[in-house]
C-alpha positions as a printed Julia matrix, in Angstrom:
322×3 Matrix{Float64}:
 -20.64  -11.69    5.19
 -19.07   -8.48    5.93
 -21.04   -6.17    8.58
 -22.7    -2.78    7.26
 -22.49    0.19    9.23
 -25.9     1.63   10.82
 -27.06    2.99   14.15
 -28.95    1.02   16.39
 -31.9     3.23   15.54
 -32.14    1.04   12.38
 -35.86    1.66   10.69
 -36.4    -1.83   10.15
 -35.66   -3.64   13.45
 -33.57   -3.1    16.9
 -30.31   -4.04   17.53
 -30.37   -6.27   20.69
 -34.26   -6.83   20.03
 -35.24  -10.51   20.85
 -37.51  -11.74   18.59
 -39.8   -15.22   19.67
 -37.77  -14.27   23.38
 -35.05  -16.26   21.67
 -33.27  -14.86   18.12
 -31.31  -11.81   19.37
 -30.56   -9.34   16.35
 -26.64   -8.15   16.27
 -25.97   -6.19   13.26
 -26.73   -5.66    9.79
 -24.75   -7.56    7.25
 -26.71   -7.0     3.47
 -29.31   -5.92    1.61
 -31.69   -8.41    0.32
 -33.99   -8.68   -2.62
 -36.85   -6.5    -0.77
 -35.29   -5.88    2.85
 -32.4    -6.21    5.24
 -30.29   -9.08    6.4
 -29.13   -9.26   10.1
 -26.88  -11.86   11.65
 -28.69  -13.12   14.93
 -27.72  -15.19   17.77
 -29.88  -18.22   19.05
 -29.65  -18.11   22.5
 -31.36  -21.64   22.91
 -28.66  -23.32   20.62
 -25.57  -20.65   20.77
 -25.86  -20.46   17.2
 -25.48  -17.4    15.07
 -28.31  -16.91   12.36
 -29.69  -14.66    9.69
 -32.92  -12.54   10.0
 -34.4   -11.65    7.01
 -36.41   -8.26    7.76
 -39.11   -6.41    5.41
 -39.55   -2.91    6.18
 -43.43   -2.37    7.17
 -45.89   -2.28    5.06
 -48.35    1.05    4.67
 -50.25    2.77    2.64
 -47.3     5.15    0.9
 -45.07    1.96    0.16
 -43.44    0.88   -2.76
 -43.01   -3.07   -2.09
 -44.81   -6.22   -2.5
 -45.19   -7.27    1.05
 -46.37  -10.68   -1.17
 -42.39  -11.65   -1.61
 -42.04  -11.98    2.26
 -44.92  -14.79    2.53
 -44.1   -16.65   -0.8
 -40.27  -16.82    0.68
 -41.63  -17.94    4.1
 -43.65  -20.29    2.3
 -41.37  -21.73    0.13
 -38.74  -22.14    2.91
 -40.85  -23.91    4.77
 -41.9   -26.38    1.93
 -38.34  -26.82    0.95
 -37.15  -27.69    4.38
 -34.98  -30.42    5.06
 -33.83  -30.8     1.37
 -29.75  -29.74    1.38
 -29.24  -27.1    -1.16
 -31.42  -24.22    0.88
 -31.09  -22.7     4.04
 -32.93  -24.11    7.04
 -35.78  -21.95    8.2
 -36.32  -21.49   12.11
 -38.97  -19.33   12.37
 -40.86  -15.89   11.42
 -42.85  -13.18   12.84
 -43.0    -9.64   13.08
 -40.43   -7.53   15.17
 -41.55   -4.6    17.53
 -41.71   -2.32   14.73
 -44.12   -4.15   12.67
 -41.42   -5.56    9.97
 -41.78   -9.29    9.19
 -38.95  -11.05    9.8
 -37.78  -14.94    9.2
 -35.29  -16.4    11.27
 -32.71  -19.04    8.91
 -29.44  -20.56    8.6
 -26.8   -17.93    8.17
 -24.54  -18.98    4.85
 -21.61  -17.69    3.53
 -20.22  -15.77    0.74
 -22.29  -15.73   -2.51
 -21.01  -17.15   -5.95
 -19.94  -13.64   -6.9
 -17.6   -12.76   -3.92
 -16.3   -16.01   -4.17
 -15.95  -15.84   -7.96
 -14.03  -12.34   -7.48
 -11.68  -13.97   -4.99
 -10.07  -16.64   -7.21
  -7.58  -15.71   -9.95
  -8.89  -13.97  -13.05
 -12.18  -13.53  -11.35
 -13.53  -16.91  -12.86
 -13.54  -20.19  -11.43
 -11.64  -23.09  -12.87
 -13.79  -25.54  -15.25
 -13.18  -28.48  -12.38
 -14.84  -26.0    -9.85
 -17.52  -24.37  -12.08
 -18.86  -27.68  -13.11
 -19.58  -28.98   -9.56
 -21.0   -24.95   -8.82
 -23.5   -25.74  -11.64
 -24.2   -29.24  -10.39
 -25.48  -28.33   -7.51
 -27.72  -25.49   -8.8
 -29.19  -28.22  -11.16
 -30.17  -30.39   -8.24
 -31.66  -27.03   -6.07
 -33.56  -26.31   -9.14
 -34.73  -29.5    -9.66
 -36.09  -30.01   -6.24
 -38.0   -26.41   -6.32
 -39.47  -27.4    -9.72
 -40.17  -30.92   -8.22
 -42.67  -28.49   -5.3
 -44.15  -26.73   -8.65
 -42.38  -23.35   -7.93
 -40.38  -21.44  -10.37
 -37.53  -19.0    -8.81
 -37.8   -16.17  -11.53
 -34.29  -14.67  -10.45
 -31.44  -17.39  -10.37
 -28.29  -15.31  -10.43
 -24.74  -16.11   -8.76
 -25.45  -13.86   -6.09
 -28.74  -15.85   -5.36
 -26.34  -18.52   -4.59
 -24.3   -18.82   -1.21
 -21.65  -21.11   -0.3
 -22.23  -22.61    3.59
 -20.82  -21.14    6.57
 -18.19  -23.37    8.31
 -16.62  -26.46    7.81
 -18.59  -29.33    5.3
 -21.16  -26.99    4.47
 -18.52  -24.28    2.91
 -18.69  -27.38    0.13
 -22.4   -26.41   -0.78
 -24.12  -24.44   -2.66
 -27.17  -23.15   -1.82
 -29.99  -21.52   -3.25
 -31.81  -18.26   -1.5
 -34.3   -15.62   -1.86
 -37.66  -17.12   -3.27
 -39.88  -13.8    -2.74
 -40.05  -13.59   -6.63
 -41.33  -18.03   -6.36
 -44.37  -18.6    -7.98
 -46.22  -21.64   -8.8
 -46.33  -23.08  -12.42
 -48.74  -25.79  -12.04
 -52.77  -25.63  -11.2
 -54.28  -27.89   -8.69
 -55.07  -30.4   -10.88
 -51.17  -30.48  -11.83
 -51.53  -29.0   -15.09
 -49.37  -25.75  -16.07
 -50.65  -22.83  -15.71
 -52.2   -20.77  -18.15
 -49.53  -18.09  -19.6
 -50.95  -14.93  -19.24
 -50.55  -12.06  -22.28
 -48.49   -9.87  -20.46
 -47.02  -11.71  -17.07
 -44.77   -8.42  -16.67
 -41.09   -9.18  -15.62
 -39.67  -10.27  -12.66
 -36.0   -11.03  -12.17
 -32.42   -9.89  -13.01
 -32.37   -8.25  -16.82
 -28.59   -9.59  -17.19
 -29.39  -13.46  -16.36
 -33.12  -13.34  -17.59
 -34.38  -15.6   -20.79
 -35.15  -13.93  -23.89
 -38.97  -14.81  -23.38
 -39.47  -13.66  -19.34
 -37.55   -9.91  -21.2
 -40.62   -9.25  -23.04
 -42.61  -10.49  -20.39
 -44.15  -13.67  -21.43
 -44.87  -15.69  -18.75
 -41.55  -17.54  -17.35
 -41.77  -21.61  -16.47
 -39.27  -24.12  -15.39
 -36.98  -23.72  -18.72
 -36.85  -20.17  -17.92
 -35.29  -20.87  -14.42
 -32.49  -23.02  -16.19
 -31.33  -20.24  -18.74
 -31.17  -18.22  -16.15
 -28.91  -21.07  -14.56
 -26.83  -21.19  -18.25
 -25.87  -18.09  -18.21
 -24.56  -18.2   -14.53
 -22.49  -20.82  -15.26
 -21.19  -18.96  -18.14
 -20.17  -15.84  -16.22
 -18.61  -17.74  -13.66
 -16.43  -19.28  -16.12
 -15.61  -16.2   -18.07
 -15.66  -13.66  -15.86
 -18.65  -11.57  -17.64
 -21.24  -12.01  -20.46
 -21.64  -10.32  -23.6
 -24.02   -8.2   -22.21
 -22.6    -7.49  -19.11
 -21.59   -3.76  -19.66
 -25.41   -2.94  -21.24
 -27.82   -0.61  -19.38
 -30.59   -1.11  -21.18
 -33.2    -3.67  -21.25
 -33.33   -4.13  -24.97
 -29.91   -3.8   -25.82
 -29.55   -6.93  -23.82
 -32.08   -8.36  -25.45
 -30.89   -7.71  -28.79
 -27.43   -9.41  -27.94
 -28.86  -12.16  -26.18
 -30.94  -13.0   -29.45
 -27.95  -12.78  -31.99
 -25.35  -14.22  -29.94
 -24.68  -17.94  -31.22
 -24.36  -20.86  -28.46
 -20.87  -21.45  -30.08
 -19.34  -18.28  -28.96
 -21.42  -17.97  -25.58
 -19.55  -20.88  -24.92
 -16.09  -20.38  -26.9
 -14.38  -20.81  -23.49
 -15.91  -23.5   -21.89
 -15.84  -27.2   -22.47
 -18.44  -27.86  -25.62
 -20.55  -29.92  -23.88
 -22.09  -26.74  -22.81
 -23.09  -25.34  -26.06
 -25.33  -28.64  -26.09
 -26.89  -27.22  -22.57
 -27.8   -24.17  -24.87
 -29.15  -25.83  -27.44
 -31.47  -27.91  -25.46
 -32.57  -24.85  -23.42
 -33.04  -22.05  -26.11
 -35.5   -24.98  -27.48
 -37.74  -25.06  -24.31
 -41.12  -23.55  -24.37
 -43.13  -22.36  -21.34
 -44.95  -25.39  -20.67
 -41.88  -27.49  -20.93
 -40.48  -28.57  -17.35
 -36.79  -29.02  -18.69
 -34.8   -32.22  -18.27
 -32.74  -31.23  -15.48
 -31.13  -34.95  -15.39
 -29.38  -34.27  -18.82
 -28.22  -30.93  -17.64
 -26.69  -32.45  -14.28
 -25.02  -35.32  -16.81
 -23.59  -32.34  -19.05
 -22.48  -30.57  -16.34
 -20.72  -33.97  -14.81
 -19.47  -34.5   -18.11
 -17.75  -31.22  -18.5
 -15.34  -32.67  -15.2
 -12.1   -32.46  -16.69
 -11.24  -36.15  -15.73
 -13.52  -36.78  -18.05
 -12.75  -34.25  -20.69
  -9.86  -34.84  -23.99
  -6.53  -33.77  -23.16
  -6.08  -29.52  -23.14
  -8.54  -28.63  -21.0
  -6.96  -31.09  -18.46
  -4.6   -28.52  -17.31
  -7.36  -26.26  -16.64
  -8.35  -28.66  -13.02
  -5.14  -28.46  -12.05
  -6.22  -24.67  -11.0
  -6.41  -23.9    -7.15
 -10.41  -24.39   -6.35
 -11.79  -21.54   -4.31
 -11.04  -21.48   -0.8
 -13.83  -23.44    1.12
 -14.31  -26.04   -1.57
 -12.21  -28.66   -0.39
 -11.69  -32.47   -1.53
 -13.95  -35.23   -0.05
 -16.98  -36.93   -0.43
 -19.99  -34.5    -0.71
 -17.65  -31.08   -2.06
 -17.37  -29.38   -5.18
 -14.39  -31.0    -6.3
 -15.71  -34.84   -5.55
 -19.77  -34.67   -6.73
């Protein structure tokens, strides 16, 4: 990630503050979803990391300082499983932001995406991309959580080395549960408002019914089908319900006229889901290992002949091998 330029009076957090007497902050590097990202230094380990910072909270602002403990939470439940970023710790710097302390990642899906030629990834590449996403979504479903905003940029390659063969799956401040304690879903509300990105959002979450595991994997469908064709139908739309509008007349035939068939049958089985419906992620990782082109008919073989994406290298484990 590229650095941003900012004085070291930055409102959020210090540059050269230790945090925990052991993260030291170094310079600002993004925006995130509701703060700033930093890259960080662990001076136990010599390792550079990413702190996640949410400006205060008070009584004139405009955030949900919610999103910073439901992403500290879910990072911590989803720790140890390999499509999301290790969390190291959290806290609150000197100027009263909370912070967590992670794994720093690489380049998201979209800068990565942009990098390749024609801006889209080959259909070899994108079907490992959307692979992986399956199994990250499957895992947070698996914990009861929905994401509520899966987009490419919500999606990071790794850093260095092995782990530039990954993808992995970030900011969870919009996570909520979908499940009661007694493991039943939730009850969906009359008007659950809308949380999320308007351009990769389901038809049901845009008029603000309440959004459930199937809702996630649209979102995931129609990722996979701007990485593949460099934009959606809707892409150049402003407002909310002209989206919607093309998103409900659109047929899965020509969402899909440029990818591999099998996934118009993704579609199908998705646009079918209702709320309560967990989704079968398994056929959606088998689609999206069907539409390999070693295993695809003749004329779109050509197409995996493509360069991949720098970083996704051969081997057991990368893009091009799952």
């Amino acid at each position: 990630m590229q650095s941003v330029n900012a004085s070291n009076n930055d409102r959020f957090i210090a540059y050269g503050e230790q945090l925990l007497s052991r993260f030291a902050v170094l310079e600002r590097i993004g925006s995130g979803g509701y703060g700033q990202i930093y890259r960080g230094e662990d001076s136990s380990k010599g390792l550079h990391v990413a702190v996640k910072v949410e400006e205060a909270f008070t009584e004139n602002s405009t955030h949900d300082p919610r999103r910073m403990v439901v992403e500290h939470k879910v990072l911590r439940e989803v720790r140890g499983k390999p499509h999301f970023p290790v969390i190291y710790a959290a806290g609150k710097s000197e100027k009263g932001c909370a912070f967590i302390v992670m794994e720093l990642l690489g380049e998201n899906l979209t800068a990565v995406r942009k990098a390749v030629p024609n801006q889209r990834f080959s259909v070899s590449t994108l079907f490992r991309i959307a692979q992986q996403i399956v199994l990250a979504l499957e895992a947070l479903h698996n914990l009861n959580y929905i994401h509520r905003d899966i987009k490419p940029t919500n999606c990071c390659i790794g850093r260095t080395g092995e782990a530039r063969k990954r993808v992995y799956l970030i900011d969870f401040g919009f996570c909520r549960k979908f499940r009661n304690s007694k493991g039943d879903f939730k009850a969906s509300r009359q008007d659950a408002g809308f949380r999320g990105t308007v351009r990769y959002a389901s038809e049901r979450t845009l008029l603000r019914s309440e959004a459930g595991p199937a809702d996630d994997l649209i979102s995931w469908m129609y990722a996979v089908v701007e990485m593949g064709t460099d934009e959606l139908p809707w892409t150049r739309e402003e407002e909310m319900t002209a989206v919607l509008k093309k998103k409900r007349e659109i047929k899965n035939a020509d969402l899909c006229r440029e990818l591999p068939r099998k996934m118009a049958s993704c579609v199908d089985h998705l646009r079918s889901l209702k709320y309560d419906d967990k989704g079968e992620t398994k056929f959606l990782g088998r689609a999206a290992a069907d539409g390999d082109p070693r295993y695809l008919e003749s004329g779109v073989q050509e197409e995996a002949q493509r360069e991949p994406s720098a970083g996704f290298g051969q081997g057991r484990g990368s893009l091009n091998s799952l």
